[in-house]
Coordinates of C-alpha atoms in Angstrom, one line a residue:
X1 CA 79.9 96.2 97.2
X2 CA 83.0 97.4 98.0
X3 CA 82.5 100.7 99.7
X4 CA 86.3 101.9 99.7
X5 CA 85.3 102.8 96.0
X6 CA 82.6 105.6 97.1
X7 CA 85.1 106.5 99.9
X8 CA 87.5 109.5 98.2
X9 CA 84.1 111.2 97.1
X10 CA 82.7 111.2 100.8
X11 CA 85.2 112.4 102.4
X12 CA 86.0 115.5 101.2
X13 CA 82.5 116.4 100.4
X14 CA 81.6 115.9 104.5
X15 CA 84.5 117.8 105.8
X16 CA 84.5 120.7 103.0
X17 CA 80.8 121.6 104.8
X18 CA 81.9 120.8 108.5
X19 CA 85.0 122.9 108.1
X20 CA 82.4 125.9 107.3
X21 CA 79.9 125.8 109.4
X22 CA 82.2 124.2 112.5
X23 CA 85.2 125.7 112.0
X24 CA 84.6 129.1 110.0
X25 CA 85.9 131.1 113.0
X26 CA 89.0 128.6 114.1
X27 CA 91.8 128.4 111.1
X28 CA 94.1 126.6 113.4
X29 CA 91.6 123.9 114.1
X30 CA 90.9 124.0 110.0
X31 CA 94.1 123.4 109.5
X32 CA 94.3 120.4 111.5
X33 CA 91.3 118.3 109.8
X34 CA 92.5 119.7 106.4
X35 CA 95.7 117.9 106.3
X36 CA 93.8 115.2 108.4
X37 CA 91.1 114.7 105.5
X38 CA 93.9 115.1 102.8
X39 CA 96.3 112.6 104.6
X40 CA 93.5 110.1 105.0
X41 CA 92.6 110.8 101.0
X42 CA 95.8 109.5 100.7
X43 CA 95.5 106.5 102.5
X44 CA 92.2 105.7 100.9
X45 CA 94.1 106.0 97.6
X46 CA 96.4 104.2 98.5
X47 CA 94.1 101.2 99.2
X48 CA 92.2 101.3 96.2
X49 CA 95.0 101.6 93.8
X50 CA 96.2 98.2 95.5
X51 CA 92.5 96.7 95.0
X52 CA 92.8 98.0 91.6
X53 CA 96.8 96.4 91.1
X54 CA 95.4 93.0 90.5
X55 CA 93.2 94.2 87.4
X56 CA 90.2 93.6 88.4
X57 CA 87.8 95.9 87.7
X58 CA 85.3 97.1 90.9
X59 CA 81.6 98.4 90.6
X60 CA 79.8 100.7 93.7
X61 CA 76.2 100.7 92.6
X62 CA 74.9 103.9 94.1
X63 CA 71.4 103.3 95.9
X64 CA 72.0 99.9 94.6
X65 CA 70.6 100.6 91.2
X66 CA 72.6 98.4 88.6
X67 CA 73.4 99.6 85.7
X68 CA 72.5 101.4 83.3
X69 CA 69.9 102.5 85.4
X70 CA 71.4 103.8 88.6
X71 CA 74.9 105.9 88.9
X72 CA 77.8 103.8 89.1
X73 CA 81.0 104.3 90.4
X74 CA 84.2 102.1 88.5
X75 CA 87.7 100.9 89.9
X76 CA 89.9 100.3 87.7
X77 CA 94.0 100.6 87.4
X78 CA 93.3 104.2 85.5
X79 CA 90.6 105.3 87.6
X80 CA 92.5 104.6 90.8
X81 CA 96.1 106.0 89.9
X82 CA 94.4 109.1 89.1
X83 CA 92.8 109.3 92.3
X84 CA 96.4 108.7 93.6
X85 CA 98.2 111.1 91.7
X86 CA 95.3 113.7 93.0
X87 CA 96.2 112.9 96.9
X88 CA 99.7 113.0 96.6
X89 CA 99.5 116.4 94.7
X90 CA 96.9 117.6 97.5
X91 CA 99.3 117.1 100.9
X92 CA 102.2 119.1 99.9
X93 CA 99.9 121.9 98.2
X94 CA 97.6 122.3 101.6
X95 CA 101.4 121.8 103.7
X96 CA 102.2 124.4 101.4
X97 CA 99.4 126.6 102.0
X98 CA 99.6 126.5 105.6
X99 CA 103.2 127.2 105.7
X100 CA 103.4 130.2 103.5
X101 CA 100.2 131.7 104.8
X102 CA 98.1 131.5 101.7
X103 CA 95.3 129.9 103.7
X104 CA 94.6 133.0 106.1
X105 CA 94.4 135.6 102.9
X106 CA 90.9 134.8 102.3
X107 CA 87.9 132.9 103.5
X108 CA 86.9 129.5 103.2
X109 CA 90.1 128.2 101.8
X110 CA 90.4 125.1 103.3
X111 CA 86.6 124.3 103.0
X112 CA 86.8 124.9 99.3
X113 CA 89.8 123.1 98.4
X114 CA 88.4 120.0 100.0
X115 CA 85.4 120.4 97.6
X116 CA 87.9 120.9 94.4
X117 CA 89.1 117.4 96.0
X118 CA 85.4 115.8 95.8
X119 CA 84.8 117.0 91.8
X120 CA 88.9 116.0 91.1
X121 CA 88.2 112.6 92.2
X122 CA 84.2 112.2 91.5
X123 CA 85.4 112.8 88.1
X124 CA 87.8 110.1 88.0
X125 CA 86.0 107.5 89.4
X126 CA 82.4 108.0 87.9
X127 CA 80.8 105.2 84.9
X128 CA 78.7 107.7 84.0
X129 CA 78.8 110.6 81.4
X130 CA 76.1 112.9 82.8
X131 CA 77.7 112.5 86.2
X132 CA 81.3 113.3 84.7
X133 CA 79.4 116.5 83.8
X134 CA 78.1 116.8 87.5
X135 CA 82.0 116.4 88.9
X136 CA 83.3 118.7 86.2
X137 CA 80.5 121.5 87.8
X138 CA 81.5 120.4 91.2
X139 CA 85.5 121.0 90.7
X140 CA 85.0 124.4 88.5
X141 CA 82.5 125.9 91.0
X142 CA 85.4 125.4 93.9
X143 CA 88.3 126.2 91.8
X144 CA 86.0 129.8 90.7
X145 CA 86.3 130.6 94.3
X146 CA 90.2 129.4 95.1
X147 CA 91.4 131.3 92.1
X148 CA 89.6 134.7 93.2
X149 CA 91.4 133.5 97.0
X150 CA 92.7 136.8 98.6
X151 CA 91.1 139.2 96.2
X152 CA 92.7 141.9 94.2
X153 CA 91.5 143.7 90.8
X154 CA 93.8 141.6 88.3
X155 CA 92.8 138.1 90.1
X156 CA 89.3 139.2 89.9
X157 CA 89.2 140.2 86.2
X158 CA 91.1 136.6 85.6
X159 CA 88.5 134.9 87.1
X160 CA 86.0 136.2 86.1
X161 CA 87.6 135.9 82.2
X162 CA 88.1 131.3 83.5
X163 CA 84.1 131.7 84.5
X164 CA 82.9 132.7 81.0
X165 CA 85.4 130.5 79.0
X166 CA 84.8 127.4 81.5
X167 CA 80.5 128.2 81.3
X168 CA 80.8 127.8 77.5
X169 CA 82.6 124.8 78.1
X170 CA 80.1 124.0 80.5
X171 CA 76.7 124.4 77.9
X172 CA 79.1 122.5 75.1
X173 CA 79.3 119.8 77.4
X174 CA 75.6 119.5 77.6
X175 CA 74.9 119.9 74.5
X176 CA 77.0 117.0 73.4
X177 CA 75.3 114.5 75.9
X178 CA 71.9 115.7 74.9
X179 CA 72.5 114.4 71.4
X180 CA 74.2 111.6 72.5
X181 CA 71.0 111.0 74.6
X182 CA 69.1 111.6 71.8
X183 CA 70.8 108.8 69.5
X184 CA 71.5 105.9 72.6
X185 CA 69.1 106.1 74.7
X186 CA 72.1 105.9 77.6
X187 CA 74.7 108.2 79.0
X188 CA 76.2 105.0 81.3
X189 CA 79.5 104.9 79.5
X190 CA 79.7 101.0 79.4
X191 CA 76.1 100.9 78.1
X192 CA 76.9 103.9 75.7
X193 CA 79.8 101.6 74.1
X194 CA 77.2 98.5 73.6
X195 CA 74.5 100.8 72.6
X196 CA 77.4 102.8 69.7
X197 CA 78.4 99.6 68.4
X198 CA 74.3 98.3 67.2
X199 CA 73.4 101.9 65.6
X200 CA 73.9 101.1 61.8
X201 CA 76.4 103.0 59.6
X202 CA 73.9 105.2 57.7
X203 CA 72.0 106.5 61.7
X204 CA 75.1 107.9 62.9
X205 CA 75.6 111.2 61.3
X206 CA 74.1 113.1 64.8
X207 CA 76.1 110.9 67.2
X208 CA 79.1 112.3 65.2
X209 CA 78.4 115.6 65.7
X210 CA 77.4 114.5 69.8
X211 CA 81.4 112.4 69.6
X212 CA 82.9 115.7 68.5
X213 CA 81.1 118.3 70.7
X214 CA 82.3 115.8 73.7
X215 CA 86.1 116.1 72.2
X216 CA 86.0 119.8 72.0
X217 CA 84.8 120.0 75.9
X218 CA 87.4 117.6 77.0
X219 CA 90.0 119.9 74.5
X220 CA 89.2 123.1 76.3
X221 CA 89.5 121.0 79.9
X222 CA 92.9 120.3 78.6
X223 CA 93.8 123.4 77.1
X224 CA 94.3 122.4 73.7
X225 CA 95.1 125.0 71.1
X226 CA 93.2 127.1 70.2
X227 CA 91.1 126.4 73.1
X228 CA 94.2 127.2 76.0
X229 CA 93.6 131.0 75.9
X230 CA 91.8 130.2 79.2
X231 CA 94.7 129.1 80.5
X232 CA 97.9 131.6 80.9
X233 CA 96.1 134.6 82.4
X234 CA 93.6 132.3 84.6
X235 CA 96.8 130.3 86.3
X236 CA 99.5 133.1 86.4
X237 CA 96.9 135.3 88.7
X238 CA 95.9 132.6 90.7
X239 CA 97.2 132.4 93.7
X240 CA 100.4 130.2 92.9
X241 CA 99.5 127.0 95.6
X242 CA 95.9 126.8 93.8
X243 CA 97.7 127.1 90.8
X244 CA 99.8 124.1 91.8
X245 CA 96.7 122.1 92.5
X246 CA 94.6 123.3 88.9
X247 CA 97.7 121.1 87.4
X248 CA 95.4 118.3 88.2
X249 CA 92.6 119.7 86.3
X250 CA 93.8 119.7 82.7
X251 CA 95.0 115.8 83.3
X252 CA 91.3 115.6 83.9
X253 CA 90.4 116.5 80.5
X254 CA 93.3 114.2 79.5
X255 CA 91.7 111.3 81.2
X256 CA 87.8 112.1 79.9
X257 CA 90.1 111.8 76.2
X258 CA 90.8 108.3 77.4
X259 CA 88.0 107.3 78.7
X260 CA 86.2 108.1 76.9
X261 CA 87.5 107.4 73.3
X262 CA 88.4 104.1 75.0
X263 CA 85.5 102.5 75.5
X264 CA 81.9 104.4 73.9
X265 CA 84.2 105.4 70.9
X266 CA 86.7 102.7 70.8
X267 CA 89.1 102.9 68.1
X268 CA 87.1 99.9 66.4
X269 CA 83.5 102.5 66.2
X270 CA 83.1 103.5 62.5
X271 CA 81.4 106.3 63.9
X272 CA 85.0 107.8 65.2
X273 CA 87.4 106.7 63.1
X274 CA 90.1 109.1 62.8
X275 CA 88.6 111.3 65.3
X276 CA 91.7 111.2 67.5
X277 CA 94.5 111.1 65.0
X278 CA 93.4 113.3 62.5
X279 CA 92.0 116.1 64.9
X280 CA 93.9 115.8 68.3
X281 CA 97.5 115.0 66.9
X282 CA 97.7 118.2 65.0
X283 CA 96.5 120.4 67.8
X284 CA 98.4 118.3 70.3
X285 CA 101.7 119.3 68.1
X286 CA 100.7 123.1 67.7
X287 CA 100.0 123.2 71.9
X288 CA 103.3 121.7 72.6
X289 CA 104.8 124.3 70.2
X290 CA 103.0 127.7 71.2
X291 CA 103.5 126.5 75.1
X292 CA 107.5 126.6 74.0
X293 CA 107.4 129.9 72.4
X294 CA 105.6 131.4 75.3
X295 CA 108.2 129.7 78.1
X296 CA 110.3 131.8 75.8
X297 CA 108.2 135.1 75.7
X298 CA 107.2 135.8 79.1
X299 CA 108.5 138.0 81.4
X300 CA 106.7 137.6 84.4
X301 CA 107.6 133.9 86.7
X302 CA 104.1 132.6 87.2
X303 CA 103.0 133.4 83.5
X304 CA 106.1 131.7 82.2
X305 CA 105.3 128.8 84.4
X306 CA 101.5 128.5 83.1
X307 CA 103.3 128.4 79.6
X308 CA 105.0 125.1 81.4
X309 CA 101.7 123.8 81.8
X310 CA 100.3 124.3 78.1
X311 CA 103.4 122.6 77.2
X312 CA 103.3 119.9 78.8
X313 CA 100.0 118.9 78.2
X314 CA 101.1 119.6 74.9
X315 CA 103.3 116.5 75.2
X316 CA 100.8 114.3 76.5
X317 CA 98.0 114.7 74.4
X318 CA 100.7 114.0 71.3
X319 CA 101.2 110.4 73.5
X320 CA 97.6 110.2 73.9
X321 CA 96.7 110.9 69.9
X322 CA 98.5 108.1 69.0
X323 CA 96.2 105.6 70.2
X324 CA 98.2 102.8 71.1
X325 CA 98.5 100.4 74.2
X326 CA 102.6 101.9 74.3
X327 CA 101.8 105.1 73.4
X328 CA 99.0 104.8 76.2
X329 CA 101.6 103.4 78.7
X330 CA 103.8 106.4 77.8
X331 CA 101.2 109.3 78.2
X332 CA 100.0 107.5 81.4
X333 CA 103.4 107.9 82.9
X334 CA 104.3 111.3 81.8
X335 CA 100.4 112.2 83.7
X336 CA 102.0 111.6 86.9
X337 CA 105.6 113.3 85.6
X338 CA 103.8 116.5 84.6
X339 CA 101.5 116.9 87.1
X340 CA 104.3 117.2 89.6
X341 CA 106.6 118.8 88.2
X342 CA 104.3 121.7 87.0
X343 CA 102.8 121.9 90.4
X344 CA 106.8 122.4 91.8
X345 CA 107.2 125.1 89.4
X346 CA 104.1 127.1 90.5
X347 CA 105.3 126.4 93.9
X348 CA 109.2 128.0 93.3
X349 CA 107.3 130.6 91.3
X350 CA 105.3 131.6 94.6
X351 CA 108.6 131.8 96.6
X352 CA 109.9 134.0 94.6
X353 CA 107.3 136.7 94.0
X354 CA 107.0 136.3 97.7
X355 CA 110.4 137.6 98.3
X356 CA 111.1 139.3 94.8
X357 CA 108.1 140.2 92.7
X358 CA 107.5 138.5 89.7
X359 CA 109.4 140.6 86.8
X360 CA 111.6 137.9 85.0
X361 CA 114.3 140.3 84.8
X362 CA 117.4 141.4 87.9
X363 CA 116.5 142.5 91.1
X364 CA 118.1 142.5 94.4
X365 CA 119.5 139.1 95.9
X366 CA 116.5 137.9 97.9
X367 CA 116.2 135.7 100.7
X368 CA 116.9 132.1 100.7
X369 CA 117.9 132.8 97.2
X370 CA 120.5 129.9 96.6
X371 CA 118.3 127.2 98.3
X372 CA 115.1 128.5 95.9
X373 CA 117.6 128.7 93.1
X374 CA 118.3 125.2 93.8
X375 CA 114.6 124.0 93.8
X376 CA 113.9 126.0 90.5
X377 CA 116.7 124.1 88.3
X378 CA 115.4 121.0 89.9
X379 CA 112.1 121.8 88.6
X380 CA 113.4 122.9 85.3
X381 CA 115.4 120.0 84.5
X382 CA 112.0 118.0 85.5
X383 CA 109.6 119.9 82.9
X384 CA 112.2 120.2 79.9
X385 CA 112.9 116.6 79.9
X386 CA 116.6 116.6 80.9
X387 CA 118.3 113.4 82.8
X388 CA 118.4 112.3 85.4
X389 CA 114.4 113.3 86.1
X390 CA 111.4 111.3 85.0
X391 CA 110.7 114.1 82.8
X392 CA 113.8 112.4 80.7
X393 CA 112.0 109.0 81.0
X394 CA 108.6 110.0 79.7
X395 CA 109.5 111.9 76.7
X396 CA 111.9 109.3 75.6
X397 CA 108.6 107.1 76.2
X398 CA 106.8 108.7 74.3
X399 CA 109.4 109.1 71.3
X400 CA 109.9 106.0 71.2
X401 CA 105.8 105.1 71.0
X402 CA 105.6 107.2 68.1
X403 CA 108.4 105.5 66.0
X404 CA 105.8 103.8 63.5
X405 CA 103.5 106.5 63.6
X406 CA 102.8 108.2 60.7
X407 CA 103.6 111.2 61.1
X408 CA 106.8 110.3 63.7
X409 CA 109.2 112.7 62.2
X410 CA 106.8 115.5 63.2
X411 CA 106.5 114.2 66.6
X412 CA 110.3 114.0 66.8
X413 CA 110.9 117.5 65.4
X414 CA 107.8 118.9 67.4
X415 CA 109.1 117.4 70.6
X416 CA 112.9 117.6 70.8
X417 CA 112.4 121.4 69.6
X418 CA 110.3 121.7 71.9
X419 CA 112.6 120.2 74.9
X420 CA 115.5 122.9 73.5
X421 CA 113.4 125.6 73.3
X422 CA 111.9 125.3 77.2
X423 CA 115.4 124.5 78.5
X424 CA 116.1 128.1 76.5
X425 CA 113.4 129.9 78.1
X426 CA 114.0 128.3 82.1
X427 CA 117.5 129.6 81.8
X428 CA 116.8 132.7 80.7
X429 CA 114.7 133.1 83.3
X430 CA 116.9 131.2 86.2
X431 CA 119.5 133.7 85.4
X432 CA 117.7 136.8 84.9
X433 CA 116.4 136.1 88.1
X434 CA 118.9 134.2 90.6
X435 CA 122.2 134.9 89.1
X436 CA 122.0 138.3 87.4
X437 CA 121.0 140.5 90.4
X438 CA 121.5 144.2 91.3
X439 CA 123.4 145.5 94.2
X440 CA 121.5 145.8 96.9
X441 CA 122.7 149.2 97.6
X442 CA 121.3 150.3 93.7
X443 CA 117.4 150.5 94.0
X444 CA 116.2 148.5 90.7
X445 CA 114.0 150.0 87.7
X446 CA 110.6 149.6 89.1
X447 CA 108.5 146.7 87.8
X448 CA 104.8 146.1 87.1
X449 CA 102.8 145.8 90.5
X450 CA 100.5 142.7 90.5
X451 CA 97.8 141.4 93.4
X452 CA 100.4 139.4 95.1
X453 CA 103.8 141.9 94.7
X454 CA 101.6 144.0 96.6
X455 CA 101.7 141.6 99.8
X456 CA 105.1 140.9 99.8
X457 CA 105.4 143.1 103.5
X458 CA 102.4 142.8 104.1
X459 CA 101.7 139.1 104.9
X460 CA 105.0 137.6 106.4
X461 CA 105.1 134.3 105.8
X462 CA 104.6 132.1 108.8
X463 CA 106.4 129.2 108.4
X464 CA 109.1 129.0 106.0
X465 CA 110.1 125.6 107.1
X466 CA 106.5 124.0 106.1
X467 CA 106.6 125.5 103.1
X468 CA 110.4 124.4 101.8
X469 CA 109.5 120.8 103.1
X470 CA 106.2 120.7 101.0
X471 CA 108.5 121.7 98.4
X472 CA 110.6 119.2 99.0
X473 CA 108.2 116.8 99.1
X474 CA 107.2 117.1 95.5
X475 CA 110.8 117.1 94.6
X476 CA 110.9 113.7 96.6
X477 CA 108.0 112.6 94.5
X478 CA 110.0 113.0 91.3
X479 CA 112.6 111.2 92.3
X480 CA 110.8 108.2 93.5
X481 CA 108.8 108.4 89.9
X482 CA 112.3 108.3 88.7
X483 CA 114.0 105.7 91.2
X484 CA 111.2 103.4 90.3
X485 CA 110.4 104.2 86.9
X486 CA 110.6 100.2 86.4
X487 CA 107.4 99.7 88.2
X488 CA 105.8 102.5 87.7
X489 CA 105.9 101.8 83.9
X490 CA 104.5 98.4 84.4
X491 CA 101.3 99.4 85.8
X492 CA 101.2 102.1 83.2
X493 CA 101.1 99.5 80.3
X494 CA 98.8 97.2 82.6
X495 CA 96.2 99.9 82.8
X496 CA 97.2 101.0 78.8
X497 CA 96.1 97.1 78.3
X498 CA 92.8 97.4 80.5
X499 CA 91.9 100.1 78.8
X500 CA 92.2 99.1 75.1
X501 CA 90.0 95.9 76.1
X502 CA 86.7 97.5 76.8
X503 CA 84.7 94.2 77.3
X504 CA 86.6 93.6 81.0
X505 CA 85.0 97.0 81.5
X506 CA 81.6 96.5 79.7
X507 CA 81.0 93.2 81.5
X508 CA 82.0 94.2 85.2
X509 CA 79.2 97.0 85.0
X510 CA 76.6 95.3 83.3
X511 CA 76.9 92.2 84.5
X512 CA 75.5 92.3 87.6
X513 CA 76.2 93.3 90.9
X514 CA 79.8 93.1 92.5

């Protein structure tokens, strides 16, 4: 077996423990192994994505129990760009951390973001649906304690608001794989898919329900309306680095969508026919819409950027709905887009209530405001969909995928009002806060106070370099998603193809050991 597989589940979940009860008392020296562990996360990404290039699909039998009895682990092209996409989000967030100080405003931040790593990427790389429970638990219990990170009354009531909504989410889940249980006999997904396709027509009513209860739990993962209203309060009073990282977690409700509805309710199972058009499309549309309208609304930075995130996941799930290898290759792309360029937002947005406050709305000229300025339209331009940015790319991906759809002129309408409407809403807000500006001399109207305006003197930031260059860094990403949009769109369709051909999948984890 190919133990590079198990490899980006291990790591983190032996340093996350050795950074607490090593290194509690020494945040320099967590630090160090932090970026260590999330650098080498990288590199073991890296590797597997390149095992995974050649599409063939990889099985780590854990204990060596095959399948369906024992847990298996399964590289694929999906599995393993995901993975990716988590490490390469992960270094310039912890950078980012460091730098602006975010990591000494609390305990056990290091330790717990390493353990968000674990679930992130368990998650992605698990063949089995009672185990994608297990990772779901495993990233929710460390992002409970990284959104609460640094305390205050507001962040507290938030989290405590994502802890309720997520536990429902939580017994859902298990209810849906305890009838699914009850029907197959199997939670191993590839065994669930062989085990679907022999129950006759007339037995399937309960595994229905069991398909449906597992689409609602992916749908609140995602945030799909009416199932975000998790979402805006939960991200906008985290702090704004974790909130960068969470951009991750919707894409994993994304990915459980595709996975799932891939391969144990393929579009060829009677069971779940029109499960995904008829019932995620429309939703998928209304998201993308009431995201835009609150881009529009807000008037606070880091609640105007959660509003980003609705939206854009908005977007994908409208490329996901349609069900196609293109539309597939599409959404797969605009994954990587949106989870970078949300995360840059939420990153600009920390900057600024560092130096500002949050209040969408003119203040004094704060420091570093032309280069922030700078960063913000960059990330702006990235989330609306404007050239020259991928953002551009994948939406006009995604428009075209849905040309013989039927429903395309709703798409069309949905999501090129829906582009006009953001780049409304991010200018308003760029020039309320960047260009319109009091003099410096005039002492503004005084604004709401939240958990983080409140440290503005009191926690200097540290290293202002680190921070701009994790920025940077993220900007760098989107440009290289841009710059190579070529190949980075041929993988997408070769993974779009894996994906809508279950057997290759079916056959590498039953078949018999690697």
């Amino acid at each position: 077996m190919n133990h590079w597989i198990v490899a980006p589940i291990v790591l983190p979940a032996i340093l996350a423990p050795f950074i607490i009860m090593v290194l509690r008392y020494h945040l320099d020296l967590q630090r160090i192994f932090s970026i260590a562990g999330v650098v080498g996360l990288l590199g073991i990404a890296l590797t597997i994505t390149a095992q995974a290039s050649g599409g063939d699909i990889q099985v780590y039998e854990l204990g060596d129990w095959p399948a369906p009895f024992g847990i298996v682990l399964v590289l694929d092209k999906l599995s393993a760009m995901m993975v990716l996409l988590t490490a390469l989000l992960a270094l310039p967030i912890v950078l980012y951390a460091i730098g602006s100080g975010w990591d000494e405003r609390g305990k056990h931040f290091h330790a717990l973001f390493h353990f968000q790593l674990m679930g992130v990427c368990g998650a992605f790389l698990t063949g089995d649906a009672f185990n994608l429970f297990v990772f779901f638990e495993v990233l929710l219990i460390a992002s409970y304690g990284l959104m609460t990170h640094g305390g205050g009354a507001v962040r507290l009531k938030a989290g405590v608001q994502y802890v309720a909504y997520n536990l429902i989410g939580s017994t859902l889940f298990l209810f849906a794989l305890g009838t699914i249980y009850g029907v197959t006999g199997t939670l191993n997904m590839a065994d669930l898919a062989v085990r679907v396709a022999e129950i006759p027509p007339e037995d399937t009513a309960l595994l229905r329900v069991g398909a449906v209860l597992l689409l609602l739990v992916f749908c609140i993962k995602a945030a799909v309306l009416p199932l975000h209203f998790w979402l805006p309060a939960s991200y906008a009073n985290a702090p704004l680095p974790v909130a960068a990282l969470f951009a991750i977690m919707t894409k994993v409700g994304a990915y459980s969508i595709l996975r799932v509805y891939t391969l144990a309710f393929g579009p060829d199972v009677a069971v779940t026919d029109g499960l995904i058009g008829d019932w995620l499309q429309p939703a998928a549309l209304l998201t993308l819409a009431v995201g835009t309208i609150g881009i529009l609304g807000s008037n606070h930075i880091a609640r105007m950027v959660a509003f980003c995130a609705i939206a854009s996941m908005g977007t994908l799930l409208i490329a996901i709905s349609l069900f196609s290898e293109t539309a597939t290759a599409a959404a797969l792309y605009y994954i990587f887009h949106s989870t970078l360029a949300t995360a840059l937002l939420f990153l600009v947005a920390d900057m600024v209530m560092e130096r500002r406050g949050g209040a969408i709305e003119p203040k004094a000229p704060m420091a570093q405001n032309g280069l922030i300025a700078a960063l913000f339209f960059v990330g702006a331009i990235a989330l609306a969909g404007m050239p020259p940015l991928s953002g551009f790319i994948g939406k006009l991906l995604v428009l075209d995928a849905s040309r013989d759809a039927p429903d395309a002129t709703a798409v069309w309408a949905v999501i090129l009002i829906g582009s006009f409407v953001t780049i409304v809403g991010l200018a308003r807000a760029g020039t309320l806060i960047f260009w319109k500006s009091y003099d410096a001399a005039i002492t503004p109207p005084p604004a709401e106070e939240t958990d983080d305006d409140a440290q503005i003197s009191s926690t200097p930031e540290p290293s202002p370099g680190l921070a701009f260059a994790s920025v940077f860094g993220v900007v760098a990403g989107l440009a290289l998603l841009t710059i190579f949009a070529g190949p980075a769109l041929t993988y997408a369709s070769g993974t779009a193809a894996q994906l809508f051909t279950p057997d290759d999948y079916i056959s590498a984890v039953l078949g018999g050991e690697e």
